[in-house]
Coordinates of C-alpha atoms in Angstrom, one line a residue:
Chain A
M1 CA 0.0 0.0 0.0
S2 CA 1.3 3.4 -0.8
Q3 CA -0.7 5.6 1.5
H4 CA 1.5 8.6 1.0
H5 CA 1.8 8.2 -2.7
V6 CA 2.0 11.6 -4.4
I7 CA 0.7 11.7 -7.9
P8 CA 2.7 14.1 -10.1
F9 CA 0.9 17.4 -11.1
K10 CA 1.5 16.4 -14.7
T11 CA -0.6 13.3 -14.4
Y12 CA -3.4 15.3 -12.9
M13 CA -3.3 17.6 -15.8
K14 CA -3.3 14.8 -18.3
V15 CA -6.3 13.2 -16.6
A16 CA -8.1 16.5 -16.5
A17 CA -7.4 16.9 -20.2
A18 CA -8.7 13.4 -20.9
L19 CA -11.9 14.2 -19.0
V20 CA -12.5 17.4 -21.1
A21 CA -11.7 15.5 -24.3
L22 CA -14.2 12.8 -23.3
T23 CA -16.9 15.4 -22.6
F24 CA -16.4 16.8 -26.2
L25 CA -16.6 13.2 -27.5
T26 CA -20.0 12.8 -25.7
V27 CA -21.3 15.9 -27.4
I28 CA -19.9 14.7 -30.8
C29 CA -21.6 11.3 -30.3
H30 CA -24.9 13.1 -29.5
E31 CA -24.6 15.1 -32.8
L32 CA -24.0 11.9 -34.8
H33 CA -27.5 10.6 -33.8
L34 CA -26.4 7.0 -33.2
G35 CA -30.0 5.7 -32.8
P36 CA -30.3 2.8 -30.3
L37 CA -26.5 2.9 -29.7
A38 CA -26.7 6.5 -28.4
G39 CA -27.5 5.5 -24.8
P40 CA -24.9 2.7 -24.4
V41 CA -22.2 4.9 -26.0
A42 CA -22.9 7.8 -23.7
F43 CA -22.9 5.4 -20.7
L44 CA -19.6 3.9 -21.9
I45 CA -17.9 7.3 -22.1
A46 CA -19.3 8.3 -18.8
A47 CA -18.0 5.1 -17.2
V48 CA -14.5 5.7 -18.6
K49 CA -14.6 9.2 -17.1
A50 CA -15.8 8.0 -13.8
A51 CA -13.0 5.3 -13.8
L52 CA -10.4 8.0 -14.4
V53 CA -11.7 10.1 -11.5
L54 CA -11.7 7.1 -9.2
L55 CA -8.3 5.8 -10.2
Y56 CA -6.4 9.1 -10.2
F57 CA -8.3 11.8 -8.4
M58 CA -9.4 9.4 -5.7
H59 CA -6.1 7.5 -5.7
L60 CA -7.8 4.1 -6.0
K61 CA -5.0 3.0 -8.4
Y62 CA -2.5 3.4 -5.6
D63 CA -4.7 2.2 -2.8
N64 CA -4.5 -1.2 -1.0
M65 CA -6.6 -4.2 -2.0
Q66 CA -9.0 -3.8 1.0
N67 CA -10.2 -0.4 -0.2
R68 CA -10.5 -1.6 -3.8
V69 CA -12.7 -4.5 -2.6
I70 CA -14.8 -2.2 -0.5
F71 CA -15.3 0.1 -3.5
G72 CA -16.0 -2.9 -5.7
S73 CA -18.7 -4.1 -3.3
G74 CA -20.5 -0.8 -3.8
L75 CA -20.5 -1.5 -7.6
I76 CA -22.0 -5.0 -6.9
F77 CA -24.9 -3.4 -5.0
L78 CA -25.4 -0.9 -7.9
L79 CA -25.5 -3.8 -10.3
L80 CA -28.1 -5.6 -8.1
L81 CA -30.3 -2.5 -8.1
I82 CA -30.1 -2.0 -11.8
G83 CA -30.1 -5.7 -12.7
F84 CA -33.2 -6.7 -10.7
S85 CA -35.1 -3.5 -11.8
A86 CA -34.2 -4.2 -15.4
L87 CA -35.2 -7.9 -15.1
D88 CA -38.7 -6.8 -13.9
I89 CA -39.2 -4.3 -16.7
W90 CA -37.9 -6.6 -19.5
T91 CA -40.0 -9.5 -18.4
R92 CA -43.3 -7.8 -17.9
V93 CA -46.3 -8.6 -20.1
Q94 CA -45.9 -5.8 -22.6
S95 CA -49.6 -5.3 -23.2
M96 CA -50.0 -4.6 -19.5
S97 CA -46.9 -2.6 -18.9
T98 CA -46.8 1.2 -18.5
L99 CA -43.6 1.3 -20.6
Chain B
M1 CA -14.7 -10.6 30.3
G2 CA -11.2 -10.8 31.6
T3 CA -9.9 -7.3 31.9
A4 CA -7.3 -5.2 33.6
A5 CA -9.0 -1.9 33.8
H6 CA -11.7 -0.1 35.8
G7 CA -13.5 3.2 36.0
S8 CA -13.1 6.1 38.2
N9 CA -13.7 5.8 41.9
S10 CA -14.4 9.5 42.3
N11 CA -17.8 11.0 42.0
V12 CA -16.9 12.9 38.8
N13 CA -18.6 11.4 35.8
Y14 CA -19.7 12.4 32.3
L15 CA -23.0 13.9 33.6
N16 CA -21.5 16.3 36.2
E17 CA -18.0 17.0 34.9
F18 CA -19.2 19.9 32.8
K19 CA -22.2 22.0 33.4
G20 CA -24.5 24.3 31.4
I21 CA -26.5 23.9 28.2
K22 CA -23.4 24.8 26.1
S23 CA -21.5 21.8 27.6
W24 CA -24.2 19.6 26.1
L25 CA -24.9 21.3 22.8
L26 CA -21.2 21.4 21.9
S27 CA -20.2 18.1 23.7
L28 CA -18.0 15.7 21.7
D29 CA -18.6 12.9 24.3
H30 CA -20.4 10.0 22.7
K31 CA -22.4 9.4 25.9
R32 CA -23.8 12.9 26.0
I33 CA -24.5 12.8 22.2
G34 CA -26.3 9.5 22.8
L35 CA -28.4 11.2 25.5
M36 CA -29.2 14.1 23.2
Y37 CA -30.4 11.6 20.6
M38 CA -32.4 9.9 23.3
I39 CA -34.3 13.1 24.3
S40 CA -35.0 14.0 20.7
I41 CA -36.0 10.5 19.6
L42 CA -38.3 9.9 22.6
T43 CA -40.0 13.3 21.9
F44 CA -40.6 12.2 18.3
F45 CA -41.8 8.8 19.6
F46 CA -44.3 10.6 21.9
V47 CA -45.7 12.6 19.0
G48 CA -45.8 9.6 16.7
G49 CA -47.5 7.6 19.5
I50 CA -50.2 10.2 19.8
M51 CA -50.8 9.9 16.1
A52 CA -51.1 6.2 16.5
L53 CA -53.7 6.7 19.2
L54 CA -55.6 9.1 16.9
I55 CA -55.6 6.5 14.1
R56 CA -56.9 3.8 16.4
Y57 CA -59.5 6.1 17.9
E58 CA -60.8 7.0 14.4
L59 CA -61.1 3.3 13.7
F60 CA -62.9 2.5 16.9
A61 CA -66.2 2.4 15.0
P62 CA -67.3 2.8 11.4
G63 CA -67.9 6.3 10.2
K64 CA -66.2 9.5 11.4
Q65 CA -65.2 9.7 15.0
L66 CA -62.7 12.5 15.3
L67 CA -60.8 13.0 12.0
S68 CA -62.0 13.8 8.5
P69 CA -60.8 11.4 5.7
D70 CA -58.1 13.9 4.7
Q71 CA -56.9 14.4 8.2
Y72 CA -56.8 10.6 8.7
N73 CA -54.5 10.3 5.6
Q74 CA -52.3 13.0 7.0
V75 CA -52.1 11.6 10.5
M76 CA -51.3 8.1 9.1
T77 CA -48.5 9.6 6.9
Y78 CA -46.9 11.5 9.8
H79 CA -47.2 8.5 12.2
G80 CA -45.4 6.3 9.6
A81 CA -42.8 8.8 8.6
M82 CA -42.0 9.9 12.1
M83 CA -41.9 6.4 13.5
V84 CA -39.7 5.1 10.7
F85 CA -37.3 7.9 9.8
M86 CA -37.2 9.7 13.2
V87 CA -37.6 6.9 15.8
I88 CA -37.0 3.3 14.8
V89 CA -34.2 3.7 12.1
P90 CA -32.1 6.0 14.3
G91 CA -33.4 4.7 17.7
I92 CA -31.1 1.9 18.8
P93 CA -27.9 2.8 16.9
A94 CA -28.0 6.5 17.7
I95 CA -29.0 6.2 21.4
L96 CA -27.7 2.9 22.7
G97 CA -25.1 2.4 19.9
N98 CA -23.6 5.8 20.5
F99 CA -23.5 5.3 24.2
F100 CA -22.4 1.7 24.5
L101 CA -20.4 0.8 21.4
P102 CA -17.2 2.6 22.5
L103 CA -17.7 1.4 26.1
Q104 CA -18.2 -2.2 25.0
I105 CA -15.0 -2.2 23.0
G106 CA -13.0 -0.4 25.6
A107 CA -12.5 2.9 23.7
A108 CA -12.6 6.4 25.0
D109 CA -14.9 7.7 22.3
V110 CA -16.0 7.0 18.7
A111 CA -13.4 7.4 16.0
F112 CA -14.7 10.9 14.8
P113 CA -16.3 12.7 17.8
K114 CA -16.9 15.9 15.9
L115 CA -18.6 14.0 13.1
N116 CA -20.7 12.3 15.7
L117 CA -22.0 15.7 17.0
A118 CA -22.5 16.9 13.4
S119 CA -24.7 13.8 12.8
W120 CA -27.0 14.9 15.6
Y121 CA -27.3 18.4 14.2
V122 CA -27.9 17.1 10.7
F123 CA -30.6 14.7 12.1
M124 CA -32.2 17.5 14.0
F125 CA -32.1 19.8 10.9
G126 CA -33.9 17.0 8.9
A127 CA -36.4 16.5 11.7
A128 CA -37.1 20.2 11.8
I129 CA -37.8 20.2 8.1
A130 CA -40.2 17.2 8.5
I131 CA -42.0 18.9 11.4
S132 CA -42.3 22.2 9.5
T133 CA -44.3 20.5 6.8
F134 CA -46.9 19.7 9.4
F135 CA -47.6 23.4 9.6
S136 CA -48.0 24.0 5.9
T137 CA -49.8 21.7 3.5
K138 CA -49.6 18.4 5.4
V139 CA -48.3 15.4 3.4
D140 CA -50.9 12.7 2.8
T141 CA -49.0 10.1 0.7
G142 CA -48.2 7.6 3.4
W143 CA -44.6 7.2 4.5
T144 CA -43.6 5.4 1.3
F145 CA -44.3 8.4 -1.0
Y146 CA -45.5 6.1 -3.8
T147 CA -45.7 7.6 -7.3
P148 CA -47.8 8.6 -9.2
Y149 CA -49.8 10.1 -6.4
S150 CA -46.8 11.7 -4.7
I151 CA -46.1 13.5 -7.9
K152 CA -49.7 14.8 -8.3
T153 CA -50.7 15.7 -4.7
G154 CA -50.5 19.4 -3.9
T155 CA -49.0 18.8 -0.5
A156 CA -45.5 19.5 0.9
V157 CA -44.0 16.3 -0.5
V158 CA -40.7 17.9 -1.7
A159 CA -40.0 19.3 1.8
M160 CA -40.8 16.0 3.4
V161 CA -38.5 14.0 1.1
L162 CA -35.8 16.6 1.6
A163 CA -36.2 15.9 5.4
A164 CA -35.8 12.2 4.8
F165 CA -32.8 12.9 2.6
V166 CA -31.1 15.0 5.3
M167 CA -31.9 12.5 8.0
G168 CA -30.5 9.8 5.7
M169 CA -27.2 11.8 5.6
S170 CA -27.1 11.8 9.4
S171 CA -27.6 8.0 9.3
I172 CA -24.7 7.6 6.8
L173 CA -22.4 9.7 9.0
T174 CA -23.2 7.7 12.1
G175 CA -22.7 4.4 10.2
L176 CA -19.4 5.5 8.9
N177 CA -18.3 6.5 12.4
F178 CA -19.2 3.2 13.9
I179 CA -17.5 1.1 11.2
V180 CA -14.2 3.0 11.7
T181 CA -14.6 2.8 15.5
V182 CA -15.0 -0.9 15.5
H183 CA -12.1 -1.4 13.2
K184 CA -9.7 1.0 14.8
L185 CA -10.5 1.6 18.4
R186 CA -10.9 -1.9 20.0
A187 CA -9.0 -2.3 23.3
P188 CA -5.8 -4.3 23.2
G189 CA -6.6 -8.0 23.1
M190 CA -10.1 -7.5 21.8
T191 CA -10.2 -9.4 18.5
M192 CA -13.3 -9.3 16.3
F193 CA -14.5 -12.5 17.9
K194 CA -14.2 -11.1 21.4
V195 CA -16.5 -8.0 20.8
P196 CA -19.9 -8.3 22.3
L197 CA -22.7 -9.3 20.0
F198 CA -24.4 -5.9 20.3
V199 CA -21.3 -4.4 18.7
W200 CA -21.5 -7.0 15.9
A201 CA -25.2 -6.0 15.3
I202 CA -24.4 -2.3 15.3
Y203 CA -21.5 -3.0 12.9
S204 CA -23.7 -4.9 10.5
T205 CA -26.3 -2.1 10.7
A206 CA -23.7 0.5 10.0
I207 CA -22.7 -1.3 6.8
L208 CA -26.4 -1.2 5.7
Q209 CA -26.6 2.4 6.6
V210 CA -23.6 3.3 4.5
I211 CA -24.5 1.2 1.5
A212 CA -28.3 1.5 1.3
T213 CA -29.1 5.0 2.4
P214 CA -27.5 6.8 -0.6
V215 CA -30.0 4.9 -2.9
L216 CA -32.9 6.4 -0.8
A217 CA -31.3 9.8 -1.2
I218 CA -31.1 9.5 -5.0
T219 CA -34.7 8.2 -5.2
L220 CA -36.0 11.1 -3.1
L221 CA -34.1 13.6 -5.2
L222 CA -35.5 12.0 -8.4
L223 CA -39.0 12.3 -6.9
A224 CA -38.3 16.0 -6.1
A225 CA -37.0 16.5 -9.6
E226 CA -40.0 14.8 -11.0
R227 CA -42.3 17.2 -9.1
L228 CA -40.4 20.3 -9.8
F229 CA -39.2 19.8 -13.3
G230 CA -41.4 17.0 -14.7
V231 CA -38.4 14.9 -15.7
G232 CA -40.5 11.8 -16.5
V233 CA -38.7 9.0 -14.6
F234 CA -41.7 7.9 -12.6
D235 CA -44.7 9.6 -14.1
P236 CA -46.4 7.3 -16.7
A237 CA -47.9 10.4 -18.4
L238 CA -44.4 11.5 -19.3
G239 CA -43.2 8.0 -20.3
G240 CA -41.9 7.1 -16.8
D241 CA -42.6 4.0 -14.7
P242 CA -44.2 4.3 -11.2
V243 CA -43.1 0.8 -10.3
L244 CA -39.5 1.9 -10.9
F245 CA -40.0 4.3 -7.9
Q246 CA -41.0 1.3 -5.8
H247 CA -37.8 -0.6 -6.9
F248 CA -35.6 2.3 -5.9
F249 CA -37.5 3.1 -2.7
W250 CA -37.5 -0.5 -1.4
F251 CA -33.9 -1.1 -2.4
Y252 CA -33.2 1.1 0.6
S253 CA -36.3 0.6 2.7
H254 CA -36.2 -3.2 2.9
P255 CA -32.6 -3.2 4.2
A256 CA -33.9 -0.4 6.4
V257 CA -36.2 -2.9 8.0
Y258 CA -33.0 -4.7 9.0
I259 CA -31.4 -1.4 10.1
M260 CA -34.3 -1.3 12.5
I261 CA -34.2 -5.0 13.7
L262 CA -30.5 -5.9 13.7
P263 CA -29.5 -3.6 16.6
A264 CA -32.5 -5.0 18.5
M265 CA -31.2 -8.5 18.0
G266 CA -27.9 -7.3 19.4
I267 CA -29.5 -6.1 22.5
V268 CA -31.4 -9.4 22.9
S269 CA -28.2 -11.3 22.7
E270 CA -26.7 -9.2 25.5
L271 CA -29.9 -9.6 27.7
I272 CA -30.3 -13.3 27.2
S273 CA -26.7 -14.1 28.1
A274 CA -26.6 -11.6 31.0
F275 CA -29.9 -12.9 32.6
S276 CA -29.2 -16.6 31.9
H277 CA -25.7 -16.1 33.5
K278 CA -24.4 -18.3 30.8
V279 CA -22.1 -18.0 27.8
I280 CA -24.0 -17.2 24.7
F281 CA -24.6 -20.3 22.6
G282 CA -23.1 -20.1 19.1
Y283 CA -21.4 -16.7 19.3
K284 CA -19.9 -17.0 15.8
A285 CA -23.1 -18.2 14.3
I286 CA -25.0 -15.2 15.8
A287 CA -22.2 -12.8 14.6
Y288 CA -22.1 -14.2 11.1
S289 CA -25.9 -14.4 10.9
S290 CA -26.0 -10.6 11.5
L291 CA -23.8 -10.2 8.4
G292 CA -25.9 -12.8 6.6
I293 CA -29.1 -10.9 7.3
A294 CA -27.5 -7.7 6.2
A295 CA -26.4 -9.3 2.9
V296 CA -29.6 -11.1 2.1
S297 CA -31.7 -8.0 2.9
F298 CA -30.4 -6.4 -0.3
I299 CA -31.9 -9.0 -2.6
V300 CA -35.4 -9.3 -1.4
W301 CA -37.0 -5.9 -1.9
G302 CA -39.3 -7.0 -4.7
H303 CA -41.6 -8.8 -2.2
H304 CA -43.1 -5.4 -1.6
M305 CA -44.3 -5.3 -5.2
F306 CA -46.0 -8.6 -5.8
V307 CA -49.2 -6.7 -6.5
S308 CA -47.7 -3.5 -8.0
G309 CA -47.4 -4.8 -11.6
Q310 CA -44.0 -6.3 -11.2
S311 CA -43.3 -9.1 -13.7
E312 CA -44.1 -12.7 -12.6
I313 CA -40.5 -13.8 -13.2
A314 CA -39.1 -11.1 -10.9
G315 CA -41.9 -11.9 -8.4
V316 CA -41.0 -15.6 -8.3
L317 CA -37.3 -14.8 -7.9
F318 CA -37.9 -12.3 -5.1
S319 CA -40.3 -14.7 -3.4
F320 CA -37.6 -17.4 -3.3
L321 CA -34.9 -15.0 -2.2
T322 CA -37.1 -13.6 0.6
M323 CA -37.5 -17.1 2.1
L324 CA -33.7 -17.1 2.6
V325 CA -33.9 -14.4 5.3
G326 CA -35.5 -17.0 7.5
V327 CA -32.3 -18.9 7.7
P328 CA -30.0 -16.5 9.5
T329 CA -32.9 -15.2 11.5
A330 CA -33.8 -18.7 12.7
I331 CA -30.1 -19.3 13.5
K332 CA -30.3 -16.4 16.0
M333 CA -33.6 -17.6 17.5
F334 CA -32.3 -21.2 18.1
N335 CA -29.1 -19.9 19.6
W336 CA -31.0 -17.6 22.0
L337 CA -33.2 -20.5 23.0
A338 CA -30.1 -22.8 23.4
T339 CA -28.6 -20.1 25.6
L340 CA -31.6 -20.1 27.9
Y341 CA -31.4 -23.9 28.2
R342 CA -30.0 -24.8 31.6
G343 CA -29.1 -21.2 32.3
S344 CA -29.7 -19.6 35.7
V345 CA -32.5 -17.5 34.3
T346 CA -33.6 -14.4 36.3
F347 CA -36.7 -12.5 35.3
Y348 CA -35.7 -8.9 35.9
S349 CA -37.5 -6.4 33.6
P350 CA -34.9 -6.4 30.8
M351 CA -35.1 -10.1 30.6
L352 CA -38.9 -10.0 30.4
Y353 CA -38.6 -7.6 27.5
A354 CA -36.0 -9.9 25.8
L355 CA -38.4 -12.9 26.2
G356 CA -41.2 -10.7 24.9
F357 CA -39.1 -10.0 21.9
L358 CA -38.6 -13.7 21.2
F359 CA -42.3 -14.4 21.4
L360 CA -43.4 -11.4 19.3
F361 CA -40.6 -11.5 16.8
A362 CA -41.3 -15.2 16.1
I363 CA -44.9 -14.3 15.2
G364 CA -43.7 -11.4 13.1
G365 CA -41.1 -13.5 11.4
V366 CA -43.3 -16.5 10.6
T367 CA -46.0 -14.3 9.2
G368 CA -43.2 -12.7 7.1
I369 CA -42.5 -16.1 5.6
M370 CA -46.2 -16.4 4.8
L371 CA -46.1 -13.0 3.1
A372 CA -43.0 -13.9 1.2
S373 CA -45.0 -16.6 -0.6
M374 CA -46.3 -14.8 -3.6
G375 CA -49.6 -16.7 -3.9
V376 CA -50.5 -15.8 -0.3
D377 CA -49.3 -12.3 -0.5
V378 CA -51.6 -11.5 -3.4
H379 CA -54.5 -11.9 -1.1
F380 CA -53.0 -10.4 2.1
H381 CA -50.8 -7.6 0.6
D382 CA -53.2 -4.6 0.9
T383 CA -54.9 -5.8 4.1
Y384 CA -54.4 -5.4 7.8
F385 CA -52.5 -8.7 7.8
V386 CA -49.5 -6.8 6.6
V387 CA -50.0 -4.0 9.1
A388 CA -50.1 -6.6 11.9
H389 CA -47.0 -8.4 10.5
F390 CA -45.0 -5.2 10.2
H391 CA -45.9 -4.0 13.7
Y392 CA -45.1 -7.4 15.2
V393 CA -41.6 -7.1 13.8
M394 CA -41.0 -3.4 14.4
V395 CA -42.9 -2.8 17.6
G396 CA -42.9 -6.3 19.0
G397 CA -39.3 -6.7 17.9
T398 CA -37.4 -3.4 17.9
L399 CA -39.3 -1.5 20.5
M400 CA -39.4 -4.4 23.0
A401 CA -35.6 -4.7 22.6
L402 CA -35.2 -1.0 22.9
M403 CA -37.2 -1.0 26.2
G404 CA -35.2 -4.0 27.4
G405 CA -32.0 -2.2 26.5
F406 CA -33.1 1.0 28.3
Y407 CA -33.9 -0.9 31.6
Y408 CA -30.7 -3.0 31.3
W409 CA -28.4 0.0 30.7
F410 CA -30.3 2.6 32.7
P411 CA -28.1 2.1 35.8
K412 CA -25.0 2.5 33.7
M413 CA -26.3 5.6 31.9
F414 CA -27.6 7.5 34.9
G415 CA -26.1 5.8 38.0
K416 CA -29.5 5.0 39.4
M417 CA -31.6 1.8 39.7
V418 CA -35.1 1.7 38.3
D419 CA -37.8 0.2 40.6
D420 CA -37.9 -3.2 38.9
R421 CA -41.5 -3.9 40.2
L422 CA -42.7 -0.9 38.3
A423 CA -40.6 -1.9 35.3
R424 CA -42.1 -5.3 35.2
M425 CA -45.6 -3.8 35.3
T426 CA -44.7 -1.7 32.2
F427 CA -43.7 -5.0 30.5
V428 CA -47.0 -6.6 31.3
L429 CA -49.0 -3.6 30.1
I430 CA -47.0 -3.2 26.9
F431 CA -46.9 -6.9 26.1
I432 CA -50.6 -7.5 26.7
G433 CA -51.6 -4.2 25.1
F434 CA -49.5 -5.0 22.0
N435 CA -51.1 -8.4 21.4
V436 CA -54.6 -7.0 22.1
T437 CA -53.9 -4.3 19.5
F438 CA -52.2 -6.2 16.7
F439 CA -53.3 -9.8 16.9
P440 CA -56.9 -8.9 15.9
Q441 CA -55.4 -7.1 12.9
F442 CA -54.2 -10.5 11.6
I443 CA -57.7 -11.7 11.7
L444 CA -59.1 -8.5 10.2
G445 CA -56.6 -8.8 7.4
A446 CA -57.6 -12.5 6.8
M447 CA -61.2 -11.3 6.7
G448 CA -60.2 -8.8 3.9
M449 CA -60.1 -5.5 5.7
P450 CA -58.0 -3.2 3.5
R451 CA -55.3 -1.1 5.1
R452 CA -54.8 2.6 4.9
Y453 CA -58.6 3.2 4.8
F454 CA -60.4 5.8 6.9
D455 CA -63.6 3.8 7.2
Y456 CA -64.7 0.2 7.2
I457 CA -67.8 -1.9 7.1
A458 CA -69.8 -3.3 10.0
P459 CA -68.4 -6.9 10.2
Y460 CA -65.0 -5.5 11.1
E461 CA -66.2 -3.4 14.0
S462 CA -65.8 -5.7 17.1
L463 CA -62.2 -6.6 16.3
N464 CA -61.4 -2.9 15.6
K465 CA -62.8 -2.0 19.0
I466 CA -60.6 -4.6 20.7
S467 CA -57.6 -3.3 18.7
T468 CA -58.2 0.3 19.8
M469 CA -58.6 -0.7 23.4
G470 CA -55.2 -2.5 23.2
S471 CA -53.6 0.7 22.0
W472 CA -54.7 2.4 25.2
L473 CA -53.0 -0.4 27.2
I474 CA -49.8 0.1 25.2
A475 CA -49.9 3.9 25.8
S476 CA -50.4 3.4 29.6
G477 CA -47.4 1.0 29.6
F478 CA -45.2 3.6 28.0
L479 CA -46.4 6.4 30.3
L480 CA -45.7 4.1 33.3
S481 CA -42.2 3.6 31.9
L482 CA -41.7 7.3 31.7
Y483 CA -42.9 7.6 35.3
A484 CA -40.6 4.8 36.5
M485 CA -37.6 6.3 34.8
I486 CA -38.2 9.8 36.1
K487 CA -38.8 8.4 39.6
A488 CA -35.5 6.5 39.3
L489 CA -33.6 9.7 38.2
K490 CA -35.1 11.6 41.1
S491 CA -35.0 9.2 43.9
G492 CA -33.6 5.9 42.6
E493 CA -31.2 3.8 44.6
K494 CA -27.6 4.4 43.6
A495 CA -26.4 1.9 41.0
P496 CA -23.3 -0.2 41.6
S497 CA -20.8 -0.6 38.7
N498 CA -22.3 -4.0 37.7
P499 CA -25.8 -4.5 39.1
W500 CA -26.6 -7.5 36.8
G501 CA -23.3 -9.3 37.2
A502 CA -22.7 -9.0 33.4
K503 CA -19.3 -9.6 31.8
T504 CA -19.0 -7.1 29.0
L505 CA -16.6 -4.1 29.4
E506 CA -19.2 -1.4 30.0
W507 CA -19.9 -3.0 33.4
Q508 CA -16.2 -2.8 34.4
T509 CA -16.3 0.9 34.7
S510 CA -18.2 3.1 37.2
S511 CA -21.9 4.0 36.9
P512 CA -22.2 6.5 35.4
P513 CA -18.8 6.3 33.6
P514 CA -16.2 9.0 33.7
H515 CA -15.7 11.4 30.7
F516 CA -13.3 9.1 28.8
N517 CA -15.0 5.9 30.0
F518 CA -12.1 4.2 31.6
D519 CA -9.3 5.5 33.9
K520 CA -6.9 3.1 32.3
K521 CA -7.2 1.6 28.9
P522 CA -8.6 -1.9 29.3
T523 CA -6.7 -5.0 28.2
V524 CA -9.0 -7.8 27.2
T525 CA -8.0 -11.4 27.9
G526 CA -11.3 -13.3 27.7
G527 CA -14.6 -13.4 25.8
P528 CA -17.5 -11.1 26.5
Y529 CA -19.7 -13.9 27.9
D530 CA -17.3 -15.9 30.1
Y531 CA -19.6 -16.7 33.0

């Protein structure tokens, strides 16, 4: 574990630049009108941005395994929430569904 | 518990070391913060209790008694919201957890004392917002804020959900504080399998508070956004899905049921061991079952939605998963019973409350398994059967344990003994009153009486009358408790350090404890229940 690991300023700037670039990419993708792919692509870009923030700004890349596992468990709960809710919506009788 | 430390012999303790209102409002002492929570939560309990009595009085006979239908809906909403968000969820962790978790692990305080005080202020701020709505357009949605009605009603829903959001924040901060405290501040020699089971229960609860509460916060913010900006997440008119709200809401609120009951189970473990004068049976099984309940509680929320339009496949899955909760819960029940077996059982008031818990929680739990079965739930879901089941778990479970905990730890908290004869009378009144109030509701539910309604038809009258009379018995039991405790504070016999002969660390220091709990840091050599 490198509790006192100091990330160089340069790295922070690179990550910030990547986040700005990905924001532009999101806008470009929106303009391209990707149809049914629009949502998944936007989510993918957002996930990459979130990962960059977690890894560098929140130091998860340099953290110990225990904290990574704790963070990972949070993701599992998120997957549970989305997974079960989606399962319900996808398996409803369509003629009776509000969606 | 084998220890090498004791409390102060002087008369200076956390209650009299500092004086003045400022010394309370700015105190970082976990014990004083616990007492501030106690005063606030008991006040909210009193108000929520009055509302319960109003509901029962209204249902004493068919037709209008006292409240109009709109007022009935409002009173029902505030009773539920106050009792859940302001009493039972914070109750045991914030009062007894705050007070006894550091004492039981031999720490001088919680890990982040300032954060602890901040939690109380955040909680009070949220409570103030909730109460303020009562003086504007009173909310009438029920405590669950179900869409689409909660989007359409012209009442102060946004302020009320903001209040729940803020109180949720307090809950997260408290949970975080407790997790770090358990990991970092245990006395030398106190391994995780030497901490008392109350600590295990509070620890499991804290994990739930930290993981589940943010989902409630997001859900409530989405609801506010829906009302203010018409986003269209939950409103079917805008392409949204009202059942999605129920998914999000119950993803928090079902684990919240366990946030309410797990600490109660922790208290019961302490009481049964202490008053059986016997090592707890299956310590590890009880500890792991707390974590097991916490884990399973996250994958059962769909059983609240069997009749909400949820898909059959999801319903079947949730039905099966819900049954799993019975396993770790039954492990606890059997271990408590096995602890009683051949123990030197004494029937002081805390033990009576613990035994009352076992009896009532068993009924609440078994009816829970009935309701987990989808085919049965379709018939019972919107009836009084569910009201009875829920109250058997929450009141019969959590409140019985909370009362047992109060009577058990009162001598430690205030240095005075409660008149146990009076305390036992309170148990009799509350226990009988509770059953008289809620058992008829199982029958009413089976007869088909719908819940949440202002009125009912004639065949339900006699059982409703019995139920209402039971509520008066419960109220008299709680009032007698208040009298017994005030009498003890004024003229109670001075409490020794360890009046019950218990083994956990809080009994090794003086009553009441000194400011930093122990004069010397305790060193632990044995288990918490080495009788």
